[in-house]
């Protein structure tokens, strides 16, 4: 089957989750074209492009995949606060270039190939393509829980305006679809990891979705404990802090040996923390309601 797979490129959680699904699709010999933006593009390109032929080169009964880079929305942060106005302005400034590049990807890679079905991890590009062409859509995401299940009152009432705005946005995509709840989708490296007992661990693991928290470093230095910090764009050691760049296997190893984790409330990471029985503290980025909901 020819499948278009759309993945949100902001953050890495959806990319690592989608990698698991893509492996299954390729094992079943499907032809898959993935549209993805930002850092998630490089992650998936590095994982798949050298292992499988492209969809145009492969025969009918052979697994094939293309990782297609598109332009996606990005979130703007100031002092660890999601800045809605700055995000909208940044998107408007990029809109002509985004439309040009995404239309190019649309016509060059997809129209003549024409997928038979669409899978979306809550992205917009693949979703809109499916709607335009009347294709079936399978959405693999965590966002629809806000519409399909009962949300604790504390989570709803912590910020009612944000909750109902978020719920309306989610509901607009697939308002009356069939829903199946499944356990967390975990990558194989997490399933294979051998976590060290917490009492034998020596450091805290810190994972940030935003590089804008200017107070974080001084707080962790004053904390005094050894910390390994990911996603701040630095690779160095300062006092009790060790900064690391993104590495899938390195991160899994560090997670399995951490005595506690400080995160922002990304669902994929929290699922992995639970799977490896790591204690964790989630401090969502301010105004990022999805992270608030996950942390509840």
PDB file of C-alpha atoms in Angstrom:
ATOM      1  CA  UNK A   1       0.000   0.000   0.000  1.00  0.00           C
ATOM      2  CA  UNK A   2       1.109   3.565  -0.690  1.00  0.00           C
ATOM      3  CA  UNK A   3       0.948   5.546   2.564  1.00  0.00           C
ATOM      4  CA  UNK A   4       1.561   9.233   3.277  1.00  0.00           C
ATOM      5  CA  UNK A   5       2.770   9.714   6.869  1.00  0.00           C
ATOM      6  CA  UNK A   6       2.768  13.207   8.388  1.00  0.00           C
ATOM      7  CA  UNK A   7       4.728  14.032  11.546  1.00  0.00           C
ATOM      8  CA  UNK A   8       4.957  17.270  13.510  1.00  0.00           C
ATOM      9  CA  UNK A   9       8.619  18.302  13.604  1.00  0.00           C
ATOM     10  CA  UNK A  10       8.519  20.494  16.718  1.00  0.00           C
ATOM     11  CA  UNK A  11      10.301  18.521  19.441  1.00  0.00           C
ATOM     12  CA  UNK A  12      11.496  14.932  19.099  1.00  0.00           C
ATOM     13  CA  UNK A  13       8.789  12.940  20.903  1.00  0.00           C
ATOM     14  CA  UNK A  14       6.580  12.424  17.859  1.00  0.00           C
ATOM     15  CA  UNK A  15       9.563  11.503  15.706  1.00  0.00           C
ATOM     16  CA  UNK A  16      10.742   8.774  18.084  1.00  0.00           C
ATOM     17  CA  UNK A  17       7.166   7.483  18.418  1.00  0.00           C
ATOM     18  CA  UNK A  18       6.634   7.485  14.655  1.00  0.00           C
ATOM     19  CA  UNK A  19       9.911   5.671  14.093  1.00  0.00           C
ATOM     20  CA  UNK A  20       8.359   2.616  15.803  1.00  0.00           C
ATOM     21  CA  UNK A  21       5.274   2.719  13.559  1.00  0.00           C
ATOM     22  CA  UNK A  22       7.383   3.224  10.435  1.00  0.00           C
ATOM     23  CA  UNK A  23       9.475   0.156  11.229  1.00  0.00           C
ATOM     24  CA  UNK A  24       6.273  -1.915  11.402  1.00  0.00           C
ATOM     25  CA  UNK A  25       4.939  -0.501   8.115  1.00  0.00           C
ATOM     26  CA  UNK A  26       8.207  -1.257   6.334  1.00  0.00           C
ATOM     27  CA  UNK A  27       8.302  -4.763   7.769  1.00  0.00           C
ATOM     28  CA  UNK A  28       4.917  -5.258   6.078  1.00  0.00           C
ATOM     29  CA  UNK A  29       6.446  -4.134   2.741  1.00  0.00           C
ATOM     30  CA  UNK A  30       4.486  -0.877   2.396  1.00  0.00           C
ATOM     31  CA  UNK A  31       5.652   2.125   0.387  1.00  0.00           C
ATOM     32  CA  UNK A  32       5.730   5.146   2.712  1.00  0.00           C
ATOM     33  CA  UNK A  33       6.377   8.820   2.060  1.00  0.00           C
ATOM     34  CA  UNK A  34       6.993  10.784   5.249  1.00  0.00           C
ATOM     35  CA  UNK A  35       6.505  14.554   5.382  1.00  0.00           C
ATOM     36  CA  UNK A  36       8.239  16.132   8.368  1.00  0.00           C
ATOM     37  CA  UNK A  37       9.892  19.405   9.373  1.00  0.00           C
ATOM     38  CA  UNK A  38      12.594  20.815  11.631  1.00  0.00           C
ATOM     39  CA  UNK A  39      14.984  18.530  13.569  1.00  0.00           C
ATOM     40  CA  UNK A  40      12.701  15.520  13.256  1.00  0.00           C
ATOM     41  CA  UNK A  41      13.517  15.428   9.528  1.00  0.00           C
ATOM     42  CA  UNK A  42      17.227  14.750  10.135  1.00  0.00           C
ATOM     43  CA  UNK A  43      16.454  12.132  12.786  1.00  0.00           C
ATOM     44  CA  UNK A  44      14.174  10.132  10.494  1.00  0.00           C
ATOM     45  CA  UNK A  45      16.320  10.667   7.400  1.00  0.00           C
ATOM     46  CA  UNK A  46      19.376   9.320   9.218  1.00  0.00           C
ATOM     47  CA  UNK A  47      17.417   6.321  10.504  1.00  0.00           C
ATOM     48  CA  UNK A  48      15.730   5.211   7.271  1.00  0.00           C
ATOM     49  CA  UNK A  49      17.080   6.697   4.044  1.00  0.00           C
ATOM     50  CA  UNK A  50      20.194   4.515   3.779  1.00  0.00           C
ATOM     51  CA  UNK A  51      18.410   1.314   4.812  1.00  0.00           C
ATOM     52  CA  UNK A  52      15.569   1.257   2.283  1.00  0.00           C
ATOM     53  CA  UNK A  53      15.108   2.229  -1.380  1.00  0.00           C
ATOM     54  CA  UNK A  54      12.977   5.203  -2.360  1.00  0.00           C
ATOM     55  CA  UNK A  55       9.367   4.659  -3.353  1.00  0.00           C
ATOM     56  CA  UNK A  56      10.120   5.485  -7.006  1.00  0.00           C
ATOM     57  CA  UNK A  57      12.906   2.872  -7.182  1.00  0.00           C
ATOM     58  CA  UNK A  58      11.311  -0.018  -5.274  1.00  0.00           C
ATOM     59  CA  UNK A  59       9.278  -2.833  -6.774  1.00  0.00           C
ATOM     60  CA  UNK A  60       5.681  -3.530  -5.702  1.00  0.00           C
ATOM     61  CA  UNK A  61       6.478  -6.145  -3.038  1.00  0.00           C
ATOM     62  CA  UNK A  62       9.487  -4.317  -1.586  1.00  0.00           C
ATOM     63  CA  UNK A  63       9.569  -1.989   1.428  1.00  0.00           C
ATOM     64  CA  UNK A  64      10.332   1.601   0.472  1.00  0.00           C
ATOM     65  CA  UNK A  65      10.438   4.994   2.153  1.00  0.00           C
ATOM     66  CA  UNK A  66      11.063   8.642   1.290  1.00  0.00           C
ATOM     67  CA  UNK A  67      11.687  11.235   4.005  1.00  0.00           C
ATOM     68  CA  UNK A  68      10.489  14.558   2.576  1.00  0.00           C
ATOM     69  CA  UNK A  69      11.376  17.816   4.263  1.00  0.00           C
ATOM     70  CA  UNK A  70       8.604  20.385   4.548  1.00  0.00           C
ATOM     71  CA  UNK A  71       8.303  23.658   6.418  1.00  0.00           C
ATOM     72  CA  UNK A  72       6.339  23.445   9.660  1.00  0.00           C
ATOM     73  CA  UNK A  73       5.190  25.730  12.433  1.00  0.00           C
ATOM     74  CA  UNK A  74       7.634  26.565  15.195  1.00  0.00           C
ATOM     75  CA  UNK A  75       6.993  27.780  18.721  1.00  0.00           C
ATOM     76  CA  UNK A  76       8.702  30.877  20.048  1.00  0.00           C
ATOM     77  CA  UNK A  77       9.721  31.031  23.707  1.00  0.00           C
ATOM     78  CA  UNK A  78      10.823  33.905  25.939  1.00  0.00           C
ATOM     79  CA  UNK A  79      12.188  33.083  29.421  1.00  0.00           C
ATOM     80  CA  UNK A  80      10.594  29.635  29.285  1.00  0.00           C
ATOM     81  CA  UNK A  81       7.169  31.041  28.358  1.00  0.00           C
ATOM     82  CA  UNK A  82       5.433  30.076  25.107  1.00  0.00           C
ATOM     83  CA  UNK A  83       4.958  33.411  23.330  1.00  0.00           C
ATOM     84  CA  UNK A  84       1.785  33.113  21.242  1.00  0.00           C
ATOM     85  CA  UNK A  85       2.082  36.530  19.574  1.00  0.00           C
ATOM     86  CA  UNK A  86       5.725  35.991  18.644  1.00  0.00           C
ATOM     87  CA  UNK A  87       4.880  32.534  17.271  1.00  0.00           C
ATOM     88  CA  UNK A  88       2.095  33.932  15.075  1.00  0.00           C
ATOM     89  CA  UNK A  89       4.330  36.767  13.856  1.00  0.00           C
ATOM     90  CA  UNK A  90       7.182  34.369  13.102  1.00  0.00           C
ATOM     91  CA  UNK A  91       4.800  32.139  11.125  1.00  0.00           C
ATOM     92  CA  UNK A  92       3.440  35.101   9.138  1.00  0.00           C
ATOM     93  CA  UNK A  93       6.971  36.212   8.255  1.00  0.00           C
ATOM     94  CA  UNK A  94       7.824  32.716   7.027  1.00  0.00           C
ATOM     95  CA  UNK A  95       4.498  32.064   5.293  1.00  0.00           C
ATOM     96  CA  UNK A  96       5.498  32.881   1.673  1.00  0.00           C
ATOM     97  CA  UNK A  97       8.563  30.632   1.883  1.00  0.00           C
ATOM     98  CA  UNK A  98       6.597  27.919   3.714  1.00  0.00           C
ATOM     99  CA  UNK A  99       3.864  27.870   1.073  1.00  0.00           C
ATOM    100  CA  UNK A 100       6.358  27.813  -1.782  1.00  0.00           C
ATOM    101  CA  UNK A 101       8.377  24.902  -0.362  1.00  0.00           C
ATOM    102  CA  UNK A 102       5.356  22.903   0.798  1.00  0.00           C
ATOM    103  CA  UNK A 103       3.532  23.288  -2.520  1.00  0.00           C
ATOM    104  CA  UNK A 104       6.706  22.146  -4.223  1.00  0.00           C
ATOM    105  CA  UNK A 105       6.759  19.024  -2.021  1.00  0.00           C
ATOM    106  CA  UNK A 106       3.031  18.536  -2.661  1.00  0.00           C
ATOM    107  CA  UNK A 107       3.257  18.522  -6.461  1.00  0.00           C
ATOM    108  CA  UNK A 108       6.693  16.979  -6.974  1.00  0.00           C
ATOM    109  CA  UNK A 109       6.444  14.130  -4.494  1.00  0.00           C
ATOM    110  CA  UNK A 110       2.796  13.280  -3.887  1.00  0.00           C
ATOM    111  CA  UNK A 111       0.233  14.189  -6.545  1.00  0.00           C
ATOM    112  CA  UNK A 112       1.458  11.837  -9.275  1.00  0.00           C
ATOM    113  CA  UNK A 113       2.345   9.120  -6.734  1.00  0.00           C
ATOM    114  CA  UNK A 114      -1.029   9.506  -4.958  1.00  0.00           C
ATOM    115  CA  UNK A 115      -1.131   7.625  -1.633  1.00  0.00           C
ATOM    116  CA  UNK A 116      -3.947   5.239  -0.859  1.00  0.00           C
ATOM    117  CA  UNK A 117      -4.140   6.199   2.815  1.00  0.00           C
ATOM    118  CA  UNK A 118      -2.783   8.810   5.217  1.00  0.00           C
ATOM    119  CA  UNK A 119      -1.362   8.438   8.722  1.00  0.00           C
ATOM    120  CA  UNK A 120      -0.949  11.608  10.756  1.00  0.00           C
ATOM    121  CA  UNK A 121       0.708  12.216  14.106  1.00  0.00           C
ATOM    122  CA  UNK A 122      -1.408  15.349  14.467  1.00  0.00           C
ATOM    123  CA  UNK A 123       0.333  17.166  11.603  1.00  0.00           C
ATOM    124  CA  UNK A 124      -1.524  19.489   9.221  1.00  0.00           C
ATOM    125  CA  UNK A 125       0.158  18.844   5.857  1.00  0.00           C
ATOM    126  CA  UNK A 126      -0.829  15.163   5.538  1.00  0.00           C
ATOM    127  CA  UNK A 127      -4.231  15.834   7.111  1.00  0.00           C
ATOM    128  CA  UNK A 128      -5.064  18.554   4.560  1.00  0.00           C
ATOM    129  CA  UNK A 129      -3.791  16.361   1.705  1.00  0.00           C
ATOM    130  CA  UNK A 130      -6.142  13.569   2.831  1.00  0.00           C
ATOM    131  CA  UNK A 131      -9.110  15.939   3.071  1.00  0.00           C
ATOM    132  CA  UNK A 132      -8.478  17.413  -0.393  1.00  0.00           C
ATOM    133  CA  UNK A 133      -8.207  13.999  -2.031  1.00  0.00           C
ATOM    134  CA  UNK A 134     -10.817  12.158   0.024  1.00  0.00           C
ATOM    135  CA  UNK A 135      -8.345   9.664   1.501  1.00  0.00           C
ATOM    136  CA  UNK A 136      -8.846   7.680   4.721  1.00  0.00           C
ATOM    137  CA  UNK A 137      -6.965   9.095   7.704  1.00  0.00           C
ATOM    138  CA  UNK A 138      -5.500   7.223  10.659  1.00  0.00           C
ATOM    139  CA  UNK A 139      -4.416   9.623  13.399  1.00  0.00           C
ATOM    140  CA  UNK A 140      -1.852   8.247  15.854  1.00  0.00           C
ATOM    141  CA  UNK A 141      -1.595  10.883  18.550  1.00  0.00           C
ATOM    142  CA  UNK A 142      -2.165  11.764  22.185  1.00  0.00           C
ATOM    143  CA  UNK A 143      -4.037  15.031  21.591  1.00  0.00           C
ATOM    144  CA  UNK A 144      -7.438  13.453  20.946  1.00  0.00           C
ATOM    145  CA  UNK A 145      -7.666  12.209  24.521  1.00  0.00           C
ATOM    146  CA  UNK A 146      -8.870  15.710  25.422  1.00  0.00           C
ATOM    147  CA  UNK A 147     -12.002  15.145  23.342  1.00  0.00           C
ATOM    148  CA  UNK A 148     -12.587  11.397  23.716  1.00  0.00           C
ATOM    149  CA  UNK A 149     -12.046  10.859  27.446  1.00  0.00           C
ATOM    150  CA  UNK A 150     -12.909  12.469  30.773  1.00  0.00           C
ATOM    151  CA  UNK A 151     -10.200  14.905  31.837  1.00  0.00           C
ATOM    152  CA  UNK A 152      -9.671  15.451  35.605  1.00  0.00           C
ATOM    153  CA  UNK A 153     -11.361  18.573  36.904  1.00  0.00           C
ATOM    154  CA  UNK A 154      -8.064  19.931  38.250  1.00  0.00           C
ATOM    155  CA  UNK A 155      -6.584  19.859  34.745  1.00  0.00           C
ATOM    156  CA  UNK A 156      -9.632  21.541  33.220  1.00  0.00           C
ATOM    157  CA  UNK A 157      -9.970  24.222  35.868  1.00  0.00           C
ATOM    158  CA  UNK A 158      -6.264  25.085  36.140  1.00  0.00           C
ATOM    159  CA  UNK A 159      -6.741  27.171  32.987  1.00  0.00           C
ATOM    160  CA  UNK A 160     -10.303  26.854  31.612  1.00  0.00           C
ATOM    161  CA  UNK A 161      -9.760  29.145  28.617  1.00  0.00           C
ATOM    162  CA  UNK A 162      -6.657  27.248  27.506  1.00  0.00           C
ATOM    163  CA  UNK A 163      -8.377  23.895  28.054  1.00  0.00           C
ATOM    164  CA  UNK A 164     -11.483  24.662  25.988  1.00  0.00           C
ATOM    165  CA  UNK A 165      -9.482  26.413  23.268  1.00  0.00           C
ATOM    166  CA  UNK A 166      -7.225  23.373  23.014  1.00  0.00           C
ATOM    167  CA  UNK A 167     -10.222  21.016  23.018  1.00  0.00           C
ATOM    168  CA  UNK A 168     -11.958  22.920  20.190  1.00  0.00           C
ATOM    169  CA  UNK A 169      -8.778  22.921  18.100  1.00  0.00           C
ATOM    170  CA  UNK A 170      -8.348  19.158  18.543  1.00  0.00           C
ATOM    171  CA  UNK A 171     -12.017  18.400  17.883  1.00  0.00           C
ATOM    172  CA  UNK A 172     -11.965  20.321  14.589  1.00  0.00           C
ATOM    173  CA  UNK A 173      -9.622  17.815  12.951  1.00  0.00           C
ATOM    174  CA  UNK A 174     -11.427  14.481  13.349  1.00  0.00           C
ATOM    175  CA  UNK A 175     -14.682  15.210  15.178  1.00  0.00           C
ATOM    176  CA  UNK A 176     -16.569  11.929  14.657  1.00  0.00           C
ATOM    177  CA  UNK A 177     -13.978   9.248  14.025  1.00  0.00           C
ATOM    178  CA  UNK A 178     -13.668   5.822  15.615  1.00  0.00           C
ATOM    179  CA  UNK A 179     -11.236   5.800  18.531  1.00  0.00           C
ATOM    180  CA  UNK A 180      -9.000   3.068  19.911  1.00  0.00           C
ATOM    181  CA  UNK A 181      -6.925   3.621  23.050  1.00  0.00           C
ATOM    182  CA  UNK A 182      -3.590   1.795  23.002  1.00  0.00           C
ATOM    183  CA  UNK A 183      -0.687   1.548  25.465  1.00  0.00           C
ATOM    184  CA  UNK A 184       2.284   3.896  24.964  1.00  0.00           C
ATOM    185  CA  UNK A 185       4.293   3.360  21.778  1.00  0.00           C
ATOM    186  CA  UNK A 186       7.847   2.725  22.989  1.00  0.00           C
ATOM    187  CA  UNK A 187      10.972   2.520  20.859  1.00  0.00           C
ATOM    188  CA  UNK A 188      12.909  -0.747  20.919  1.00  0.00           C
ATOM    189  CA  UNK A 189      15.903   0.843  22.632  1.00  0.00           C
ATOM    190  CA  UNK A 190      13.675   1.661  25.632  1.00  0.00           C
ATOM    191  CA  UNK A 191      12.257  -1.866  25.723  1.00  0.00           C
ATOM    192  CA  UNK A 192      15.808  -3.284  25.593  1.00  0.00           C
ATOM    193  CA  UNK A 193      17.261  -0.895  28.192  1.00  0.00           C
ATOM    194  CA  UNK A 194      18.314  -2.289  31.564  1.00  0.00           C
ATOM    195  CA  UNK A 195      17.599   0.452  34.123  1.00  0.00           C
ATOM    196  CA  UNK A 196      19.942   0.817  37.053  1.00  0.00           C
ATOM    197  CA  UNK A 197      18.221   0.712  40.457  1.00  0.00           C
ATOM    198  CA  UNK A 198      17.512   4.296  41.473  1.00  0.00           C
ATOM    199  CA  UNK A 199      19.425   3.974  44.754  1.00  0.00           C
ATOM    200  CA  UNK A 200      22.598   3.219  42.758  1.00  0.00           C
ATOM    201  CA  UNK A 201      22.252   6.155  40.352  1.00  0.00           C
ATOM    202  CA  UNK A 202      24.513   9.178  40.644  1.00  0.00           C
ATOM    203  CA  UNK A 203      22.966  11.979  38.571  1.00  0.00           C
ATOM    204  CA  UNK A 204      19.780  13.767  37.594  1.00  0.00           C
ATOM    205  CA  UNK A 205      18.686  13.975  33.954  1.00  0.00           C
ATOM    206  CA  UNK A 206      17.284  17.284  32.672  1.00  0.00           C
ATOM    207  CA  UNK A 207      15.429  17.540  29.347  1.00  0.00           C
ATOM    208  CA  UNK A 208      14.157  20.908  28.110  1.00  0.00           C
ATOM    209  CA  UNK A 209      11.897  21.698  25.147  1.00  0.00           C
ATOM    210  CA  UNK A 210      12.957  25.356  25.214  1.00  0.00           C
ATOM    211  CA  UNK A 211      16.419  26.886  25.368  1.00  0.00           C
ATOM    212  CA  UNK A 212      14.997  30.132  26.760  1.00  0.00           C
ATOM    213  CA  UNK A 213      14.927  29.323  30.496  1.00  0.00           C
ATOM    214  CA  UNK A 214      17.632  31.751  31.573  1.00  0.00           C
ATOM    215  CA  UNK A 215      17.353  30.870  35.274  1.00  0.00           C
ATOM    216  CA  UNK A 216      17.693  27.087  34.876  1.00  0.00           C
ATOM    217  CA  UNK A 217      21.485  26.870  34.898  1.00  0.00           C
ATOM    218  CA  UNK A 218      21.974  28.895  38.078  1.00  0.00           C
ATOM    219  CA  UNK A 219      19.226  26.904  39.833  1.00  0.00           C
ATOM    220  CA  UNK A 220      20.866  23.585  38.924  1.00  0.00           C
ATOM    221  CA  UNK A 221      24.305  24.840  39.944  1.00  0.00           C
ATOM    222  CA  UNK A 222      22.926  25.878  43.330  1.00  0.00           C
ATOM    223  CA  UNK A 223      21.199  22.484  43.563  1.00  0.00           C
ATOM    224  CA  UNK A 224      24.707  20.985  43.722  1.00  0.00           C
ATOM    225  CA  UNK A 225      23.846  17.490  42.441  1.00  0.00           C
ATOM    226  CA  UNK A 226      25.354  16.041  39.262  1.00  0.00           C
ATOM    227  CA  UNK A 227      23.069  16.777  36.307  1.00  0.00           C
ATOM    228  CA  UNK A 228      23.143  15.741  32.649  1.00  0.00           C
ATOM    229  CA  UNK A 229      21.284  18.320  30.549  1.00  0.00           C
ATOM    230  CA  UNK A 230      19.900  17.794  27.049  1.00  0.00           C
ATOM    231  CA  UNK A 231      18.462  20.182  24.432  1.00  0.00           C
ATOM    232  CA  UNK A 232      20.172  23.446  25.402  1.00  0.00           C
ATOM    233  CA  UNK A 233      22.440  23.469  22.350  1.00  0.00           C
ATOM    234  CA  UNK A 234      25.656  23.073  24.351  1.00  0.00           C
ATOM    235  CA  UNK A 235      28.221  20.313  24.797  1.00  0.00           C
ATOM    236  CA  UNK A 236      30.460  21.083  27.775  1.00  0.00           C
ATOM    237  CA  UNK A 237      30.921  20.498  31.485  1.00  0.00           C
ATOM    238  CA  UNK A 238      30.412  23.346  33.958  1.00  0.00           C
ATOM    239  CA  UNK A 239      30.808  22.557  37.664  1.00  0.00           C
ATOM    240  CA  UNK A 240      28.211  19.900  38.493  1.00  0.00           C
ATOM    241  CA  UNK A 241      26.482  20.218  35.109  1.00  0.00           C
ATOM    242  CA  UNK A 242      27.202  18.231  31.951  1.00  0.00           C
ATOM    243  CA  UNK A 243      25.564  19.481  28.742  1.00  0.00           C
ATOM    244  CA  UNK A 244      24.956  17.048  25.876  1.00  0.00           C
ATOM    245  CA  UNK A 245      23.701  17.308  22.311  1.00  0.00           C
ATOM    246  CA  UNK A 246      20.979  15.043  20.961  1.00  0.00           C
ATOM    247  CA  UNK A 247      21.904  11.356  20.683  1.00  0.00           C
ATOM    248  CA  UNK A 248      19.182   8.718  20.643  1.00  0.00           C
ATOM    249  CA  UNK A 249      21.225   5.897  22.159  1.00  0.00           C
ATOM    250  CA  UNK A 250      23.188   8.184  24.479  1.00  0.00           C
ATOM    251  CA  UNK A 251      19.974   9.657  25.820  1.00  0.00           C
ATOM    252  CA  UNK A 252      18.402   6.233  26.452  1.00  0.00           C
ATOM    253  CA  UNK A 253      21.524   5.116  28.335  1.00  0.00           C
ATOM    254  CA  UNK A 254      21.486   8.274  30.468  1.00  0.00           C
ATOM    255  CA  UNK A 255      17.763   7.921  31.131  1.00  0.00           C
ATOM    256  CA  UNK A 256      18.139   4.313  32.267  1.00  0.00           C
ATOM    257  CA  UNK A 257      20.785   5.344  34.819  1.00  0.00           C
ATOM    258  CA  UNK A 258      19.221   8.568  36.133  1.00  0.00           C
ATOM    259  CA  UNK A 259      18.009   8.756  39.712  1.00  0.00           C
ATOM    260  CA  UNK A 260      15.430  11.385  38.769  1.00  0.00           C
ATOM    261  CA  UNK A 261      14.339  13.288  35.654  1.00  0.00           C
ATOM    262  CA  UNK A 262      13.291  16.923  35.258  1.00  0.00           C
ATOM    263  CA  UNK A 263      11.231  17.459  32.080  1.00  0.00           C
ATOM    264  CA  UNK A 264       8.701  19.860  30.559  1.00  0.00           C
ATOM    265  CA  UNK A 265       5.810  17.421  30.195  1.00  0.00           C
ATOM    266  CA  UNK A 266       6.428  15.862  26.766  1.00  0.00           C
ATOM    267  CA  UNK A 267       4.297  12.704  26.672  1.00  0.00           C
ATOM    268  CA  UNK A 268       6.739  10.399  24.883  1.00  0.00           C
ATOM    269  CA  UNK A 269       9.470  11.088  27.423  1.00  0.00           C
ATOM    270  CA  UNK A 270       7.096  10.628  30.359  1.00  0.00           C
ATOM    271  CA  UNK A 271       6.004   7.261  28.918  1.00  0.00           C
ATOM    272  CA  UNK A 272       9.645   6.219  28.747  1.00  0.00           C
ATOM    273  CA  UNK A 273      10.292   7.394  32.303  1.00  0.00           C
ATOM    274  CA  UNK A 274       7.391   5.287  33.561  1.00  0.00           C
ATOM    275  CA  UNK A 275       8.539   2.285  31.526  1.00  0.00           C
ATOM    276  CA  UNK A 276      12.046   2.500  33.013  1.00  0.00           C
ATOM    277  CA  UNK A 277      10.661   3.239  36.488  1.00  0.00           C
ATOM    278  CA  UNK A 278      12.419   6.580  36.751  1.00  0.00           C
ATOM    279  CA  UNK A 279      11.029   9.156  39.215  1.00  0.00           C
ATOM    280  CA  UNK A 280      10.357  12.417  37.391  1.00  0.00           C
ATOM    281  CA  UNK A 281       9.221  15.990  37.941  1.00  0.00           C
ATOM    282  CA  UNK A 282       7.423  17.722  35.061  1.00  0.00           C
ATOM    283  CA  UNK A 283       7.510  21.519  34.931  1.00  0.00           C
ATOM    284  CA  UNK A 284       5.593  22.546  31.784  1.00  0.00           C
ATOM    285  CA  UNK A 285       6.607  25.587  29.793  1.00  0.00           C
ATOM    286  CA  UNK A 286       4.226  28.399  30.714  1.00  0.00           C
ATOM    287  CA  UNK A 287       1.311  28.789  28.244  1.00  0.00           C
ATOM    288  CA  UNK A 288       2.034  25.363  26.736  1.00  0.00           C
ATOM    289  CA  UNK A 289      -1.261  23.746  27.676  1.00  0.00           C
ATOM    290  CA  UNK A 290      -0.560  20.388  26.032  1.00  0.00           C
ATOM    291  CA  UNK A 291       2.398  19.937  28.394  1.00  0.00           C
ATOM    292  CA  UNK A 292       0.238  20.993  31.358  1.00  0.00           C
ATOM    293  CA  UNK A 293      -2.365  18.393  30.403  1.00  0.00           C
ATOM    294  CA  UNK A 294       0.285  15.688  29.986  1.00  0.00           C
ATOM    295  CA  UNK A 295       1.787  16.511  33.373  1.00  0.00           C
ATOM    296  CA  UNK A 296      -1.624  16.129  35.074  1.00  0.00           C
TER     297      UNK A 296
END
